[in-house]
CSV table of N, CA and C in Angstrom, one decimal:
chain,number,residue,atom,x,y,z
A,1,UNK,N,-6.8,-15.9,13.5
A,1,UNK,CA,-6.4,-14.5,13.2
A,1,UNK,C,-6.5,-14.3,11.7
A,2,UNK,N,-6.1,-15.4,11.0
A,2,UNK,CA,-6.0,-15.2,9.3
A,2,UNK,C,-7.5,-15.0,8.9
A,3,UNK,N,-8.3,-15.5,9.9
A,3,UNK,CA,-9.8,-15.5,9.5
A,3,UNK,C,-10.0,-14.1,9.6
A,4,UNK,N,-10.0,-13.8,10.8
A,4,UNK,CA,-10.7,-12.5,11.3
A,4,UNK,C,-10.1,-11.4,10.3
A,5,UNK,N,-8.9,-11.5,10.1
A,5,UNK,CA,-8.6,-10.5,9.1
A,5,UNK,C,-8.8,-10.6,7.7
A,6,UNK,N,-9.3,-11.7,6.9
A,6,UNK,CA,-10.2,-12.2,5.9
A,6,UNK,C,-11.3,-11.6,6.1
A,7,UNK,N,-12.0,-11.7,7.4
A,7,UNK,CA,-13.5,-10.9,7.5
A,7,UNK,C,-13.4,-9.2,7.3
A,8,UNK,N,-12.3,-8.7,8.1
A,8,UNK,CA,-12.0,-7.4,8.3
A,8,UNK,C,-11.7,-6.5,7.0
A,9,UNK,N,-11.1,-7.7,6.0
A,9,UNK,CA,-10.6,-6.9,4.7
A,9,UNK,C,-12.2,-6.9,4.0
A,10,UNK,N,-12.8,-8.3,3.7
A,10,UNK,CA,-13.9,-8.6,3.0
A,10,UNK,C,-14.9,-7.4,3.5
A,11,UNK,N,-15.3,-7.4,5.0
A,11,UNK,CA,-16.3,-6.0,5.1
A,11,UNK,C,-15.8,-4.5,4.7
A,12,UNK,N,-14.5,-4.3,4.9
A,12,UNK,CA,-14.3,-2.6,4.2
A,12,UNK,C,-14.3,-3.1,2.8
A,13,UNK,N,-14.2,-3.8,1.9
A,13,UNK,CA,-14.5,-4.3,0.5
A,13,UNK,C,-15.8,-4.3,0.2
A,14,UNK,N,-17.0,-4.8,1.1
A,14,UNK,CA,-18.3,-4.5,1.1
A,14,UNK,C,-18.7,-3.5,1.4
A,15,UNK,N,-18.3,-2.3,2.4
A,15,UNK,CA,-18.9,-1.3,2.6
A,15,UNK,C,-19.3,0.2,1.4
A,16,UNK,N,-18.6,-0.3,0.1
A,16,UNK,CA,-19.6,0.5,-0.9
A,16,UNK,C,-20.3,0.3,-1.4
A,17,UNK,N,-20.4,-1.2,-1.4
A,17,UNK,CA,-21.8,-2.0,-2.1
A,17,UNK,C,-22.6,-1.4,-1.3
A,18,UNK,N,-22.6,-1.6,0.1
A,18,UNK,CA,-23.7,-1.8,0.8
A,18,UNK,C,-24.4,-0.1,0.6
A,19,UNK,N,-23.5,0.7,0.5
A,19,UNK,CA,-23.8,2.5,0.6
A,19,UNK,C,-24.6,2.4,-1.0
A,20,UNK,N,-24.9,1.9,-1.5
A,20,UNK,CA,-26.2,1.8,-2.4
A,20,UNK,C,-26.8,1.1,-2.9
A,21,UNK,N,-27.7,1.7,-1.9
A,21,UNK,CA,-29.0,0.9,-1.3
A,21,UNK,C,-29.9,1.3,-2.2
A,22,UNK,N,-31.1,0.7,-3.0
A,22,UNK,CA,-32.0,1.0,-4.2
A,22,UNK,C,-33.1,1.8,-3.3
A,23,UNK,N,-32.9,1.5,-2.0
A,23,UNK,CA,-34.0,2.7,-1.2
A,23,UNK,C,-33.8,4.4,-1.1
A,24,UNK,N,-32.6,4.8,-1.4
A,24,UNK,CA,-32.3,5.8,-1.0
A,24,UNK,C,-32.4,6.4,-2.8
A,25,UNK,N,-32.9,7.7,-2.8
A,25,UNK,CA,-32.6,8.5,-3.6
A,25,UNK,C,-31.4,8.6,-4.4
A,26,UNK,N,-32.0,8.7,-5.8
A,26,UNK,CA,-30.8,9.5,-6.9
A,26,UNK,C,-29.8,10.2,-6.4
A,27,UNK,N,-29.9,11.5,-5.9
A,27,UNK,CA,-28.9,12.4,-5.3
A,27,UNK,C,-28.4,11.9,-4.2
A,28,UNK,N,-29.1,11.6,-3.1
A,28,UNK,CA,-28.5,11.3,-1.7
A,28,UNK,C,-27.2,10.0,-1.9
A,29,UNK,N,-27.3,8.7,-2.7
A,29,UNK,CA,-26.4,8.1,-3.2
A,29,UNK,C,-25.3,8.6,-3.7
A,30,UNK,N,-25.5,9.6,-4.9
A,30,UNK,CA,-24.3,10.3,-5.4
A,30,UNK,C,-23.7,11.3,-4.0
A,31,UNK,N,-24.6,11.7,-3.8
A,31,UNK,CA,-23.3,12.8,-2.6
A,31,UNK,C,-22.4,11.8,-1.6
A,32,UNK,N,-23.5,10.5,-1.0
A,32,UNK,CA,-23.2,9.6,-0.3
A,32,UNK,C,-21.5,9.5,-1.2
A,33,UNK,N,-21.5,9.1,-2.3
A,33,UNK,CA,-20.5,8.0,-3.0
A,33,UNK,C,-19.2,9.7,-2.9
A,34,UNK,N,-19.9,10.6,-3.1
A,34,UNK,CA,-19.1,11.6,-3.4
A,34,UNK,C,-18.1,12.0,-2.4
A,35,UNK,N,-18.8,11.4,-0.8
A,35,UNK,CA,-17.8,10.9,0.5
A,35,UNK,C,-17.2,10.6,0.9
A,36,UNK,N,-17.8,9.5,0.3
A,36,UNK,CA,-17.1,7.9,0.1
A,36,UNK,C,-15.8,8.2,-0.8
A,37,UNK,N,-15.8,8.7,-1.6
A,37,UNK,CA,-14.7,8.5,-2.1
A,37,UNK,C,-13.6,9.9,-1.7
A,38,UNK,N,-14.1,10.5,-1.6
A,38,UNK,CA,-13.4,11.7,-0.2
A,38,UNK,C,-12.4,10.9,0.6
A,39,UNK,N,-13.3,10.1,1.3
A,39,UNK,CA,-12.7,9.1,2.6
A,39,UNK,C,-11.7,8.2,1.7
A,40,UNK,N,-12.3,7.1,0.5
A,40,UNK,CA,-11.3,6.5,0.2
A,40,UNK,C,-9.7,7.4,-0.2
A,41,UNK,N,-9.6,8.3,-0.8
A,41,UNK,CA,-8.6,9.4,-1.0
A,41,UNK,C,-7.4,9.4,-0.1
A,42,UNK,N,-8.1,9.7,1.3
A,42,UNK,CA,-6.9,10.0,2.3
A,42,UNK,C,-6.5,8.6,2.7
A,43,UNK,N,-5.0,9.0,2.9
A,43,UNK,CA,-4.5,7.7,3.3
A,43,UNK,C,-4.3,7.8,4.4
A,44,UNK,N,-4.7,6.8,5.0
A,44,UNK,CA,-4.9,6.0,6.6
A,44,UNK,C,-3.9,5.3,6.6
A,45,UNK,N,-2.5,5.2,7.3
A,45,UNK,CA,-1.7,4.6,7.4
A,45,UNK,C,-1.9,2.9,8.7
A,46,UNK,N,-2.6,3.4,9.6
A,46,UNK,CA,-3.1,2.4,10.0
A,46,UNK,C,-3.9,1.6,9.8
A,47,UNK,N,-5.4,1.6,8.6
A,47,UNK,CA,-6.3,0.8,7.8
A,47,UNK,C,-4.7,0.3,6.5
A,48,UNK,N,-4.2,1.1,6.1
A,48,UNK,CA,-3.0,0.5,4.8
A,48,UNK,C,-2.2,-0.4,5.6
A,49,UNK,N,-1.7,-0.9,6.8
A,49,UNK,CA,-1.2,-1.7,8.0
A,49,UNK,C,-2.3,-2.8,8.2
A,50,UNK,N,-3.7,-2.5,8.0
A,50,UNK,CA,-4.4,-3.6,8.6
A,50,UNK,C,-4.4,-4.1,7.5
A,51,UNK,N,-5.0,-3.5,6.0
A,51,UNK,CA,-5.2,-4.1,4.7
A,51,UNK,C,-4.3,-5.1,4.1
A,52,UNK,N,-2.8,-4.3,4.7
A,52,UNK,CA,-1.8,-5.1,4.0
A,52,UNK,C,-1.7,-6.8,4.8
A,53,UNK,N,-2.0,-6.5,6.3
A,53,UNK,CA,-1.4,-7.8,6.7
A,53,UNK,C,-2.3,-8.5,6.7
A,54,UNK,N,-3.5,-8.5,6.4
A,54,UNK,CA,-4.8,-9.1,6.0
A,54,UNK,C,-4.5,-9.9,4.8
A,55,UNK,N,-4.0,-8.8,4.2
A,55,UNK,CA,-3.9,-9.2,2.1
A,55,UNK,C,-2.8,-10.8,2.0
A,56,UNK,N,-1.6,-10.2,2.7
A,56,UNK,CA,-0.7,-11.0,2.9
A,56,UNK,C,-0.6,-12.7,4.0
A,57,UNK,N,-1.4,-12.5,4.7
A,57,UNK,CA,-1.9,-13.5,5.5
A,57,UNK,C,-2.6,-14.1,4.4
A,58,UNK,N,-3.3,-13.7,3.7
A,58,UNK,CA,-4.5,-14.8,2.9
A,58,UNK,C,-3.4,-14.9,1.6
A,59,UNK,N,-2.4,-14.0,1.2
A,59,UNK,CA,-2.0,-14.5,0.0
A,59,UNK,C,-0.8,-15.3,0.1
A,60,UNK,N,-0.4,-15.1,1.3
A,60,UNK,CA,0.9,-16.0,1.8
A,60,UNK,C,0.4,-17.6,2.2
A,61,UNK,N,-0.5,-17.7,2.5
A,61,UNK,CA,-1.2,-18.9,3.4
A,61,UNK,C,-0.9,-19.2,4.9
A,62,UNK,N,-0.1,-18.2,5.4
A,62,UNK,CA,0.4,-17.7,6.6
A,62,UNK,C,-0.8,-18.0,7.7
A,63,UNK,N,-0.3,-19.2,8.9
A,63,UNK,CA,-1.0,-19.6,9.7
A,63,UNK,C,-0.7,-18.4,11.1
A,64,UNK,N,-2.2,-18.4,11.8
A,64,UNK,CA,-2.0,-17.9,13.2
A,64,UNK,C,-0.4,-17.6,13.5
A,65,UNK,N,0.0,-18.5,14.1
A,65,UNK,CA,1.7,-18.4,14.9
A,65,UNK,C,2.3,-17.9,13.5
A,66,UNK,N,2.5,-17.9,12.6
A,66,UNK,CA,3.3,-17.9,11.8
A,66,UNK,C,3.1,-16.1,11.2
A,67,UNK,N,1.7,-15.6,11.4
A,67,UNK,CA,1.7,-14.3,11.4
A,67,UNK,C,2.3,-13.6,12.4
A,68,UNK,N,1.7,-14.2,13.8
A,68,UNK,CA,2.4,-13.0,15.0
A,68,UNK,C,4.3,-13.6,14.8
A,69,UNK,N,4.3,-14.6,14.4
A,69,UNK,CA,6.1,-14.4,14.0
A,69,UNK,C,6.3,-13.2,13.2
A,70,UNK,N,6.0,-13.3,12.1
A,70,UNK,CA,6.7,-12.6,10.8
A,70,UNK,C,6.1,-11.2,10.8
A,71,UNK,N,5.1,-10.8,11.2
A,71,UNK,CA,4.6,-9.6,11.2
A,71,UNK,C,6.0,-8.3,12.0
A,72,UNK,N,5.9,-8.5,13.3
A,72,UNK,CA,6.6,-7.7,14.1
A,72,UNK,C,8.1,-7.2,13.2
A,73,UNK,N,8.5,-8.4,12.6
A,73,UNK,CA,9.8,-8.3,11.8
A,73,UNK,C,9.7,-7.5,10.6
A,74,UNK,N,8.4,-8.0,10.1
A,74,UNK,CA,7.8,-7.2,8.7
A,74,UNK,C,7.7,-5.9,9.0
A,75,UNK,N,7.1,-5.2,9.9
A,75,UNK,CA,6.8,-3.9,10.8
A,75,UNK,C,8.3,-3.0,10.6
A,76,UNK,N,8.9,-3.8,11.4
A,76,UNK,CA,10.6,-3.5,11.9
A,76,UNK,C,11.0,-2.9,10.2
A,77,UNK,N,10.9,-4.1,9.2
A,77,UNK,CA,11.7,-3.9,8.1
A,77,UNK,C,10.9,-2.5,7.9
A,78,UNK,N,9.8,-2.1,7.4
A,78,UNK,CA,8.9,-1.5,6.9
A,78,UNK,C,9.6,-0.2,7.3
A,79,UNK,N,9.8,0.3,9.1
A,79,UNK,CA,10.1,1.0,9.4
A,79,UNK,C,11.3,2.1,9.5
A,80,UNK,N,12.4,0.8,9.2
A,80,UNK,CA,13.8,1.0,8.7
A,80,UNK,C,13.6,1.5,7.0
A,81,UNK,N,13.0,1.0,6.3
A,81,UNK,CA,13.0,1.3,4.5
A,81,UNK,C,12.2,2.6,5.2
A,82,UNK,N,11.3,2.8,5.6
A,82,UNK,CA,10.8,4.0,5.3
A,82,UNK,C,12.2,5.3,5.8
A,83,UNK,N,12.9,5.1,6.7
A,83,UNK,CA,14.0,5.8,7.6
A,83,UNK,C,15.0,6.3,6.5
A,84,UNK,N,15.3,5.1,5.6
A,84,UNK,CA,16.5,5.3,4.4
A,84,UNK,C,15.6,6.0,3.4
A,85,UNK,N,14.2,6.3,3.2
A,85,UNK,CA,14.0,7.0,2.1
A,85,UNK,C,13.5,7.9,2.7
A,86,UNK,N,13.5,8.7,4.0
A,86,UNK,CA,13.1,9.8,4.4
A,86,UNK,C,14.5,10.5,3.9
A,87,UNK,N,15.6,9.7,4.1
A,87,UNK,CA,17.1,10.7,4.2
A,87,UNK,C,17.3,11.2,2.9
A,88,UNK,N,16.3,10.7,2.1
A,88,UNK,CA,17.2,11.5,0.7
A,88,UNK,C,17.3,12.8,0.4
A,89,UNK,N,17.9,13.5,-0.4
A,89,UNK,CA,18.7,14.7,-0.2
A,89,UNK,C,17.4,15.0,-1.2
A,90,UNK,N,17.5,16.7,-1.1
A,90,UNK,CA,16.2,17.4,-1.6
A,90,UNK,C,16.7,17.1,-2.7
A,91,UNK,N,16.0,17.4,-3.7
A,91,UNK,CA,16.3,17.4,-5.4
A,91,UNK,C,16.1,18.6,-5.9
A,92,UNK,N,17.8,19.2,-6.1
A,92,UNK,CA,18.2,20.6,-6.2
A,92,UNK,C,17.9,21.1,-7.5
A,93,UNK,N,16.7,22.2,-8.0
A,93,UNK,CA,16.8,22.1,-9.7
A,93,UNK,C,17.9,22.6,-10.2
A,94,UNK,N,18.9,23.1,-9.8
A,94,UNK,CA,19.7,23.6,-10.6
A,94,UNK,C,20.5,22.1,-11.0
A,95,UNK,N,20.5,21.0,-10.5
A,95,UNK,CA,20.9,19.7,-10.9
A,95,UNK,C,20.5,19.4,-12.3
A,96,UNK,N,19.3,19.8,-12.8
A,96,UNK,CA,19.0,19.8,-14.2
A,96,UNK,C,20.0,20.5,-14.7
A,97,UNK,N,20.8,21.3,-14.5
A,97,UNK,CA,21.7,22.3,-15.7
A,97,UNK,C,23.1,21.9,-15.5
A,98,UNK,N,23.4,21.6,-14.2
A,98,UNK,CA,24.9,21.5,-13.5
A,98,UNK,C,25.3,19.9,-13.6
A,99,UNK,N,26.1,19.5,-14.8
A,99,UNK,CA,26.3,17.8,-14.6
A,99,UNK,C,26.9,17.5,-12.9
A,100,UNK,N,27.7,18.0,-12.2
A,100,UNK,CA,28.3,17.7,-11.0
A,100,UNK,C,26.8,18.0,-10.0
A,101,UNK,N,25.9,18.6,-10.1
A,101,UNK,CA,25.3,19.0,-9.0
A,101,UNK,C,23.8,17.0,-9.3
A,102,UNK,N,24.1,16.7,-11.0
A,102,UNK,CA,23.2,16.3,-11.4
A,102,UNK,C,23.3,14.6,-11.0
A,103,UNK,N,25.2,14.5,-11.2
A,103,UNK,CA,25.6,13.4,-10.6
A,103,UNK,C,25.7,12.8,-8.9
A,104,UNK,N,25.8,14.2,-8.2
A,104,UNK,CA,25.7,14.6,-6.5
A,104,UNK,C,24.2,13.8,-6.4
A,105,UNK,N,23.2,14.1,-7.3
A,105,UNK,CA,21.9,13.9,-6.9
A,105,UNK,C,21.5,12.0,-7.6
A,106,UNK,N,22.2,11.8,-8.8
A,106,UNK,CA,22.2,10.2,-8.8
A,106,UNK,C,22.9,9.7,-8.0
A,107,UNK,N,24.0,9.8,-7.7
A,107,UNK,CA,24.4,8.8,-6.8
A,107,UNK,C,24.0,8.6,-5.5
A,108,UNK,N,23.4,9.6,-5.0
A,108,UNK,CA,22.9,9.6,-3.7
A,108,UNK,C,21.7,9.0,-3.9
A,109,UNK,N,20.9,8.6,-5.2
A,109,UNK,CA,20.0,8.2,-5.0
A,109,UNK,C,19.9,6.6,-4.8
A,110,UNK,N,20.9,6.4,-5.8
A,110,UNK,CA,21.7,5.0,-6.1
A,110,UNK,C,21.8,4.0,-4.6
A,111,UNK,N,22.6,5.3,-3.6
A,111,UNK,CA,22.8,4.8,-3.0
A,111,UNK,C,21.9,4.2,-2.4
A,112,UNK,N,20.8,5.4,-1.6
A,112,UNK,CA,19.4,5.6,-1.0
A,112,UNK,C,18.9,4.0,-1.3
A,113,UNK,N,18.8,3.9,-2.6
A,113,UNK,CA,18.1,2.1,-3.2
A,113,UNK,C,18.9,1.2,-2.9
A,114,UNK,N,20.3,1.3,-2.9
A,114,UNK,CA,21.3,0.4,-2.9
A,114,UNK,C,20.9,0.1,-0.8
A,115,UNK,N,20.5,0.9,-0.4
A,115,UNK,CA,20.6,0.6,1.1
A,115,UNK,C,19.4,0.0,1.3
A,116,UNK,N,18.0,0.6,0.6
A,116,UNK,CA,17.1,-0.5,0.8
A,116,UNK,C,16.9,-2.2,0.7
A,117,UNK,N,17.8,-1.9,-0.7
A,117,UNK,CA,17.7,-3.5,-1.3
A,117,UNK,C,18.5,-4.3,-0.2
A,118,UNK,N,19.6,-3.9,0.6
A,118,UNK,CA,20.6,-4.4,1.1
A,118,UNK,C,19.4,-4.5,2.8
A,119,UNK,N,19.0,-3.8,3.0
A,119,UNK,CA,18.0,-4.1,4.1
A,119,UNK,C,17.0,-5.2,4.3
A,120,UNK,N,16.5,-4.8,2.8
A,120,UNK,CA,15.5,-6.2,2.4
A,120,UNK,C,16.2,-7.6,2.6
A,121,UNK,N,17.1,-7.7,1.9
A,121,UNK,CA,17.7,-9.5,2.0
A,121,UNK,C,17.8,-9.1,3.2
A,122,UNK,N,18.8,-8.8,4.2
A,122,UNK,CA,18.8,-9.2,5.5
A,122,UNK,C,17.3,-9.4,6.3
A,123,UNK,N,16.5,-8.4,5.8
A,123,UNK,CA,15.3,-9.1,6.8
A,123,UNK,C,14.7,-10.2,5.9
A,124,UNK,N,15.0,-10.9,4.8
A,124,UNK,CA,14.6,-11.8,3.8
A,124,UNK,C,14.9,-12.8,4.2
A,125,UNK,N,16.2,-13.3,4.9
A,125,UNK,CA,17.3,-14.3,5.5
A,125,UNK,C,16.6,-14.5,7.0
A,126,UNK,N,16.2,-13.6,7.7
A,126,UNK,CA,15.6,-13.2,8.7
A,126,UNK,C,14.2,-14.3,8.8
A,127,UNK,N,13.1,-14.0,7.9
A,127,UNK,CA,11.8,-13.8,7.7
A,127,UNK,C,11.5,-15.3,7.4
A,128,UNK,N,13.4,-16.2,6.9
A,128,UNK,CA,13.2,-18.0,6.2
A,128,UNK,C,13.7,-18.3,7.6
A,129,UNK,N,14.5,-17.9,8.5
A,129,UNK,CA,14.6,-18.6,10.1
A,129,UNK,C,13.0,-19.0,10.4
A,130,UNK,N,11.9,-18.1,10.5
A,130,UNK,CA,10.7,-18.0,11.0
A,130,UNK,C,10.0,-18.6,10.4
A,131,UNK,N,9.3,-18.5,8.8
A,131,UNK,CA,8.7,-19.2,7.8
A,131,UNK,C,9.4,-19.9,6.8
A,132,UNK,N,8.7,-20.7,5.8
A,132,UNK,CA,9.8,-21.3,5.0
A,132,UNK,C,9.7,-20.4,3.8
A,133,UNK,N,10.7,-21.1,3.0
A,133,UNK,CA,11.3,-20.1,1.7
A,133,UNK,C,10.2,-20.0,0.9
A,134,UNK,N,9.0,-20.7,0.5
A,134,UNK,CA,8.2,-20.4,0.3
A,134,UNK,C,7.4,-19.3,0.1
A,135,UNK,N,7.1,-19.7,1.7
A,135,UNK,CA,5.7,-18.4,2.2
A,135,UNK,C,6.4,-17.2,2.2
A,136,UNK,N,8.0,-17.0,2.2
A,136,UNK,CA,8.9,-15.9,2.2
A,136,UNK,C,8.3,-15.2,0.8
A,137,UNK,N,8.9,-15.9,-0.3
A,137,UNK,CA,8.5,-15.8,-1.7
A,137,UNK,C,7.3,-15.1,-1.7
A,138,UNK,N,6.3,-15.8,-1.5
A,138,UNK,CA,4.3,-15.6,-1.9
A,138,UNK,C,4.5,-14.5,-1.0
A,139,UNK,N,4.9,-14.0,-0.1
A,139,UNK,CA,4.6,-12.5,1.3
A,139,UNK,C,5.4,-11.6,0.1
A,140,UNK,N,6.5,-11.9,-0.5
A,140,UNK,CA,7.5,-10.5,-1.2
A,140,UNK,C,6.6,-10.1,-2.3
A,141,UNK,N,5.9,-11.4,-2.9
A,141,UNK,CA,5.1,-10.8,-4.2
A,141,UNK,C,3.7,-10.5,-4.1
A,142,UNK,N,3.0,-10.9,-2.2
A,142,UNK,CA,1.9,-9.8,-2.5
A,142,UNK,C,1.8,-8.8,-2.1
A,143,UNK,N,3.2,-8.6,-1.5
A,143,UNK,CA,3.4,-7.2,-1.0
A,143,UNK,C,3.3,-6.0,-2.5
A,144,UNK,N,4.5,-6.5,-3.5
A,144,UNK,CA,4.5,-5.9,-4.8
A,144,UNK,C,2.9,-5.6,-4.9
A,145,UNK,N,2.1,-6.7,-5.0
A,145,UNK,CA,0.7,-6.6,-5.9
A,145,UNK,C,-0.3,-5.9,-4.9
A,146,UNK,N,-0.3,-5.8,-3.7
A,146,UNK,CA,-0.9,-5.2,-3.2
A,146,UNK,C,-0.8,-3.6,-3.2
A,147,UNK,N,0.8,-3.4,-2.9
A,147,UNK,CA,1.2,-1.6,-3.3
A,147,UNK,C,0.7,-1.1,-4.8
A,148,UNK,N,0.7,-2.1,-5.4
A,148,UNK,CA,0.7,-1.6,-6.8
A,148,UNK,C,-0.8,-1.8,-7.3
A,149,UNK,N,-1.9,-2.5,-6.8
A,149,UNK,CA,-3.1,-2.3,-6.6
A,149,UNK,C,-3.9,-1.0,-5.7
A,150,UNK,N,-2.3,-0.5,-4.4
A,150,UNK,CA,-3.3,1.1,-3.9
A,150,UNK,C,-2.4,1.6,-4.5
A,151,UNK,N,-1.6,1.7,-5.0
A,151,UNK,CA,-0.8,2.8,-6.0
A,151,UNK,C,-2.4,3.0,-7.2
A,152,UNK,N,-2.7,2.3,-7.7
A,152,UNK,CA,-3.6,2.5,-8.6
A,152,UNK,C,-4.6,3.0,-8.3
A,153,UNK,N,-5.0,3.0,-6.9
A,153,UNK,CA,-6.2,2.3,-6.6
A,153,UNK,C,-6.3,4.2,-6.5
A,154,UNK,N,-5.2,5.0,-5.9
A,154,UNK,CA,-5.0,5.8,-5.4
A,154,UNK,C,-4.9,7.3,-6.2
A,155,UNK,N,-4.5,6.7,-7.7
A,155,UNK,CA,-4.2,7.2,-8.8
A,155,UNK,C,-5.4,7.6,-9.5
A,156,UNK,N,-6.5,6.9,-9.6
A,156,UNK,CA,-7.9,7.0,-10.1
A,156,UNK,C,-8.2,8.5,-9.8
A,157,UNK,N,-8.7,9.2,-10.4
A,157,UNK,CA,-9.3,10.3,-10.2
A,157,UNK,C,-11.1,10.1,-10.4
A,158,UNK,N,-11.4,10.8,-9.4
A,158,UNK,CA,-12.8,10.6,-9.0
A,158,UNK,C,-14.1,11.2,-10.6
A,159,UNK,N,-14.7,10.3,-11.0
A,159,UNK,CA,-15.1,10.4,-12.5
A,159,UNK,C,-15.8,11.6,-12.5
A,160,UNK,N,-16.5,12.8,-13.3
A,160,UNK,CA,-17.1,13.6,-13.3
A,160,UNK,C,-18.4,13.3,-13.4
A,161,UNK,N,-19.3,14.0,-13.0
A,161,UNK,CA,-20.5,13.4,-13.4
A,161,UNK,C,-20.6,13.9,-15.0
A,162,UNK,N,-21.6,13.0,-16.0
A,162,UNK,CA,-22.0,13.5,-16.6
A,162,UNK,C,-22.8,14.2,-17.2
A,163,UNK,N,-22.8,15.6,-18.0
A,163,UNK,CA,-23.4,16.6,-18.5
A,163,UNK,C,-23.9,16.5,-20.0
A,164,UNK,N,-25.3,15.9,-20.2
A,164,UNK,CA,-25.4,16.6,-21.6
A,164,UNK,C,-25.2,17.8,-21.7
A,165,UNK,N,-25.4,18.1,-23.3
A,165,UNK,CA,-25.2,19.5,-24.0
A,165,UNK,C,-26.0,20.3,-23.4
A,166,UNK,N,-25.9,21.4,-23.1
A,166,UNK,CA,-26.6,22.6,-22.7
A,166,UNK,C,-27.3,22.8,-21.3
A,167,UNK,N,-27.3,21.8,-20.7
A,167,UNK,CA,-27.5,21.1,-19.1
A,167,UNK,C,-26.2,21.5,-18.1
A,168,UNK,N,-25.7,22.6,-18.1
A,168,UNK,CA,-24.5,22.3,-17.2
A,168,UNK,C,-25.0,22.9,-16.0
């Protein structure tokens, strides 16, 4: 399994090399890429599910059995964190002017975090029953590096083409 999803991550990683191709036209490449990156844009919560447990199988060194262990649990946690940060309270603007309306809106945020973090160890304690403290470790920190690789990845705005002077 750790293979196949090595292959699965490695070909969506290859499929923009491959979209320019030195046969195809100047223009037809750029609009091609201009799709391409259209598509990369939206998030696919299902491909961000396959990418991640792909990323994490090869950066964890997570064998076969040791994925279909930890995954389902990982899933579970994922699902619960997302649950505690759907609940957070709107963010009232009048909280910028009102200290009571301002402190209503920290603490509940406090809390919001304070409930994630308290979720995490328990599924953390969870996750070393199944794997060892190790591979626990290496799964928590590529999880960080991978969100923070499509946080980035996500953040990029699409370059303009370039215009000399009086060519626009």
């Amino acid at each position: 399994m750790k293979y196949i999803l090595t292959f699965i991550l490695a070909l969506t990683m290859a499929l923009p090399i491959s979209a320019c191709n030195e046969d195809t036209p100047q223009d037809e490449r750029q609009e091609g890429q201009k799709e391409e990156q259209k598509e990369q844009k939206k998030f696919d919560p299902e491909r961000y599910q396959r990418e991640l447990e792909a990323y994490l199988c090869h950066e964890a060194c997570l064998t076969k059995q040791e994925a279909q262990a930890i995954f389902p649990l990982f899933r579970e946690m994922q699902q619960k964190q997302r649950a505690i940060y759907m609940k957070k309270k709107v963010f009232d603007k009048a909280a910028l002017c009102d200290n009571k309306a301002a402190e209503a809106v920290i603490l509940a945020y406090d809390e919001r975090e304070l409930a994630i973090k308290k979720l995490q160890q328990q599924y953390h304690k969870q996750f070393m029953k199944v794997i060892p403290a190790t591979k626990v470790l290496k799964l928590i920190r590529a999880e960080e590096r991978f969100n923070r690789n499509m946080m980035r990845h996500f953040s990029r705005r699409p370059q303009q083409p370039h215009h000399p002077k009086g060519n626009k």
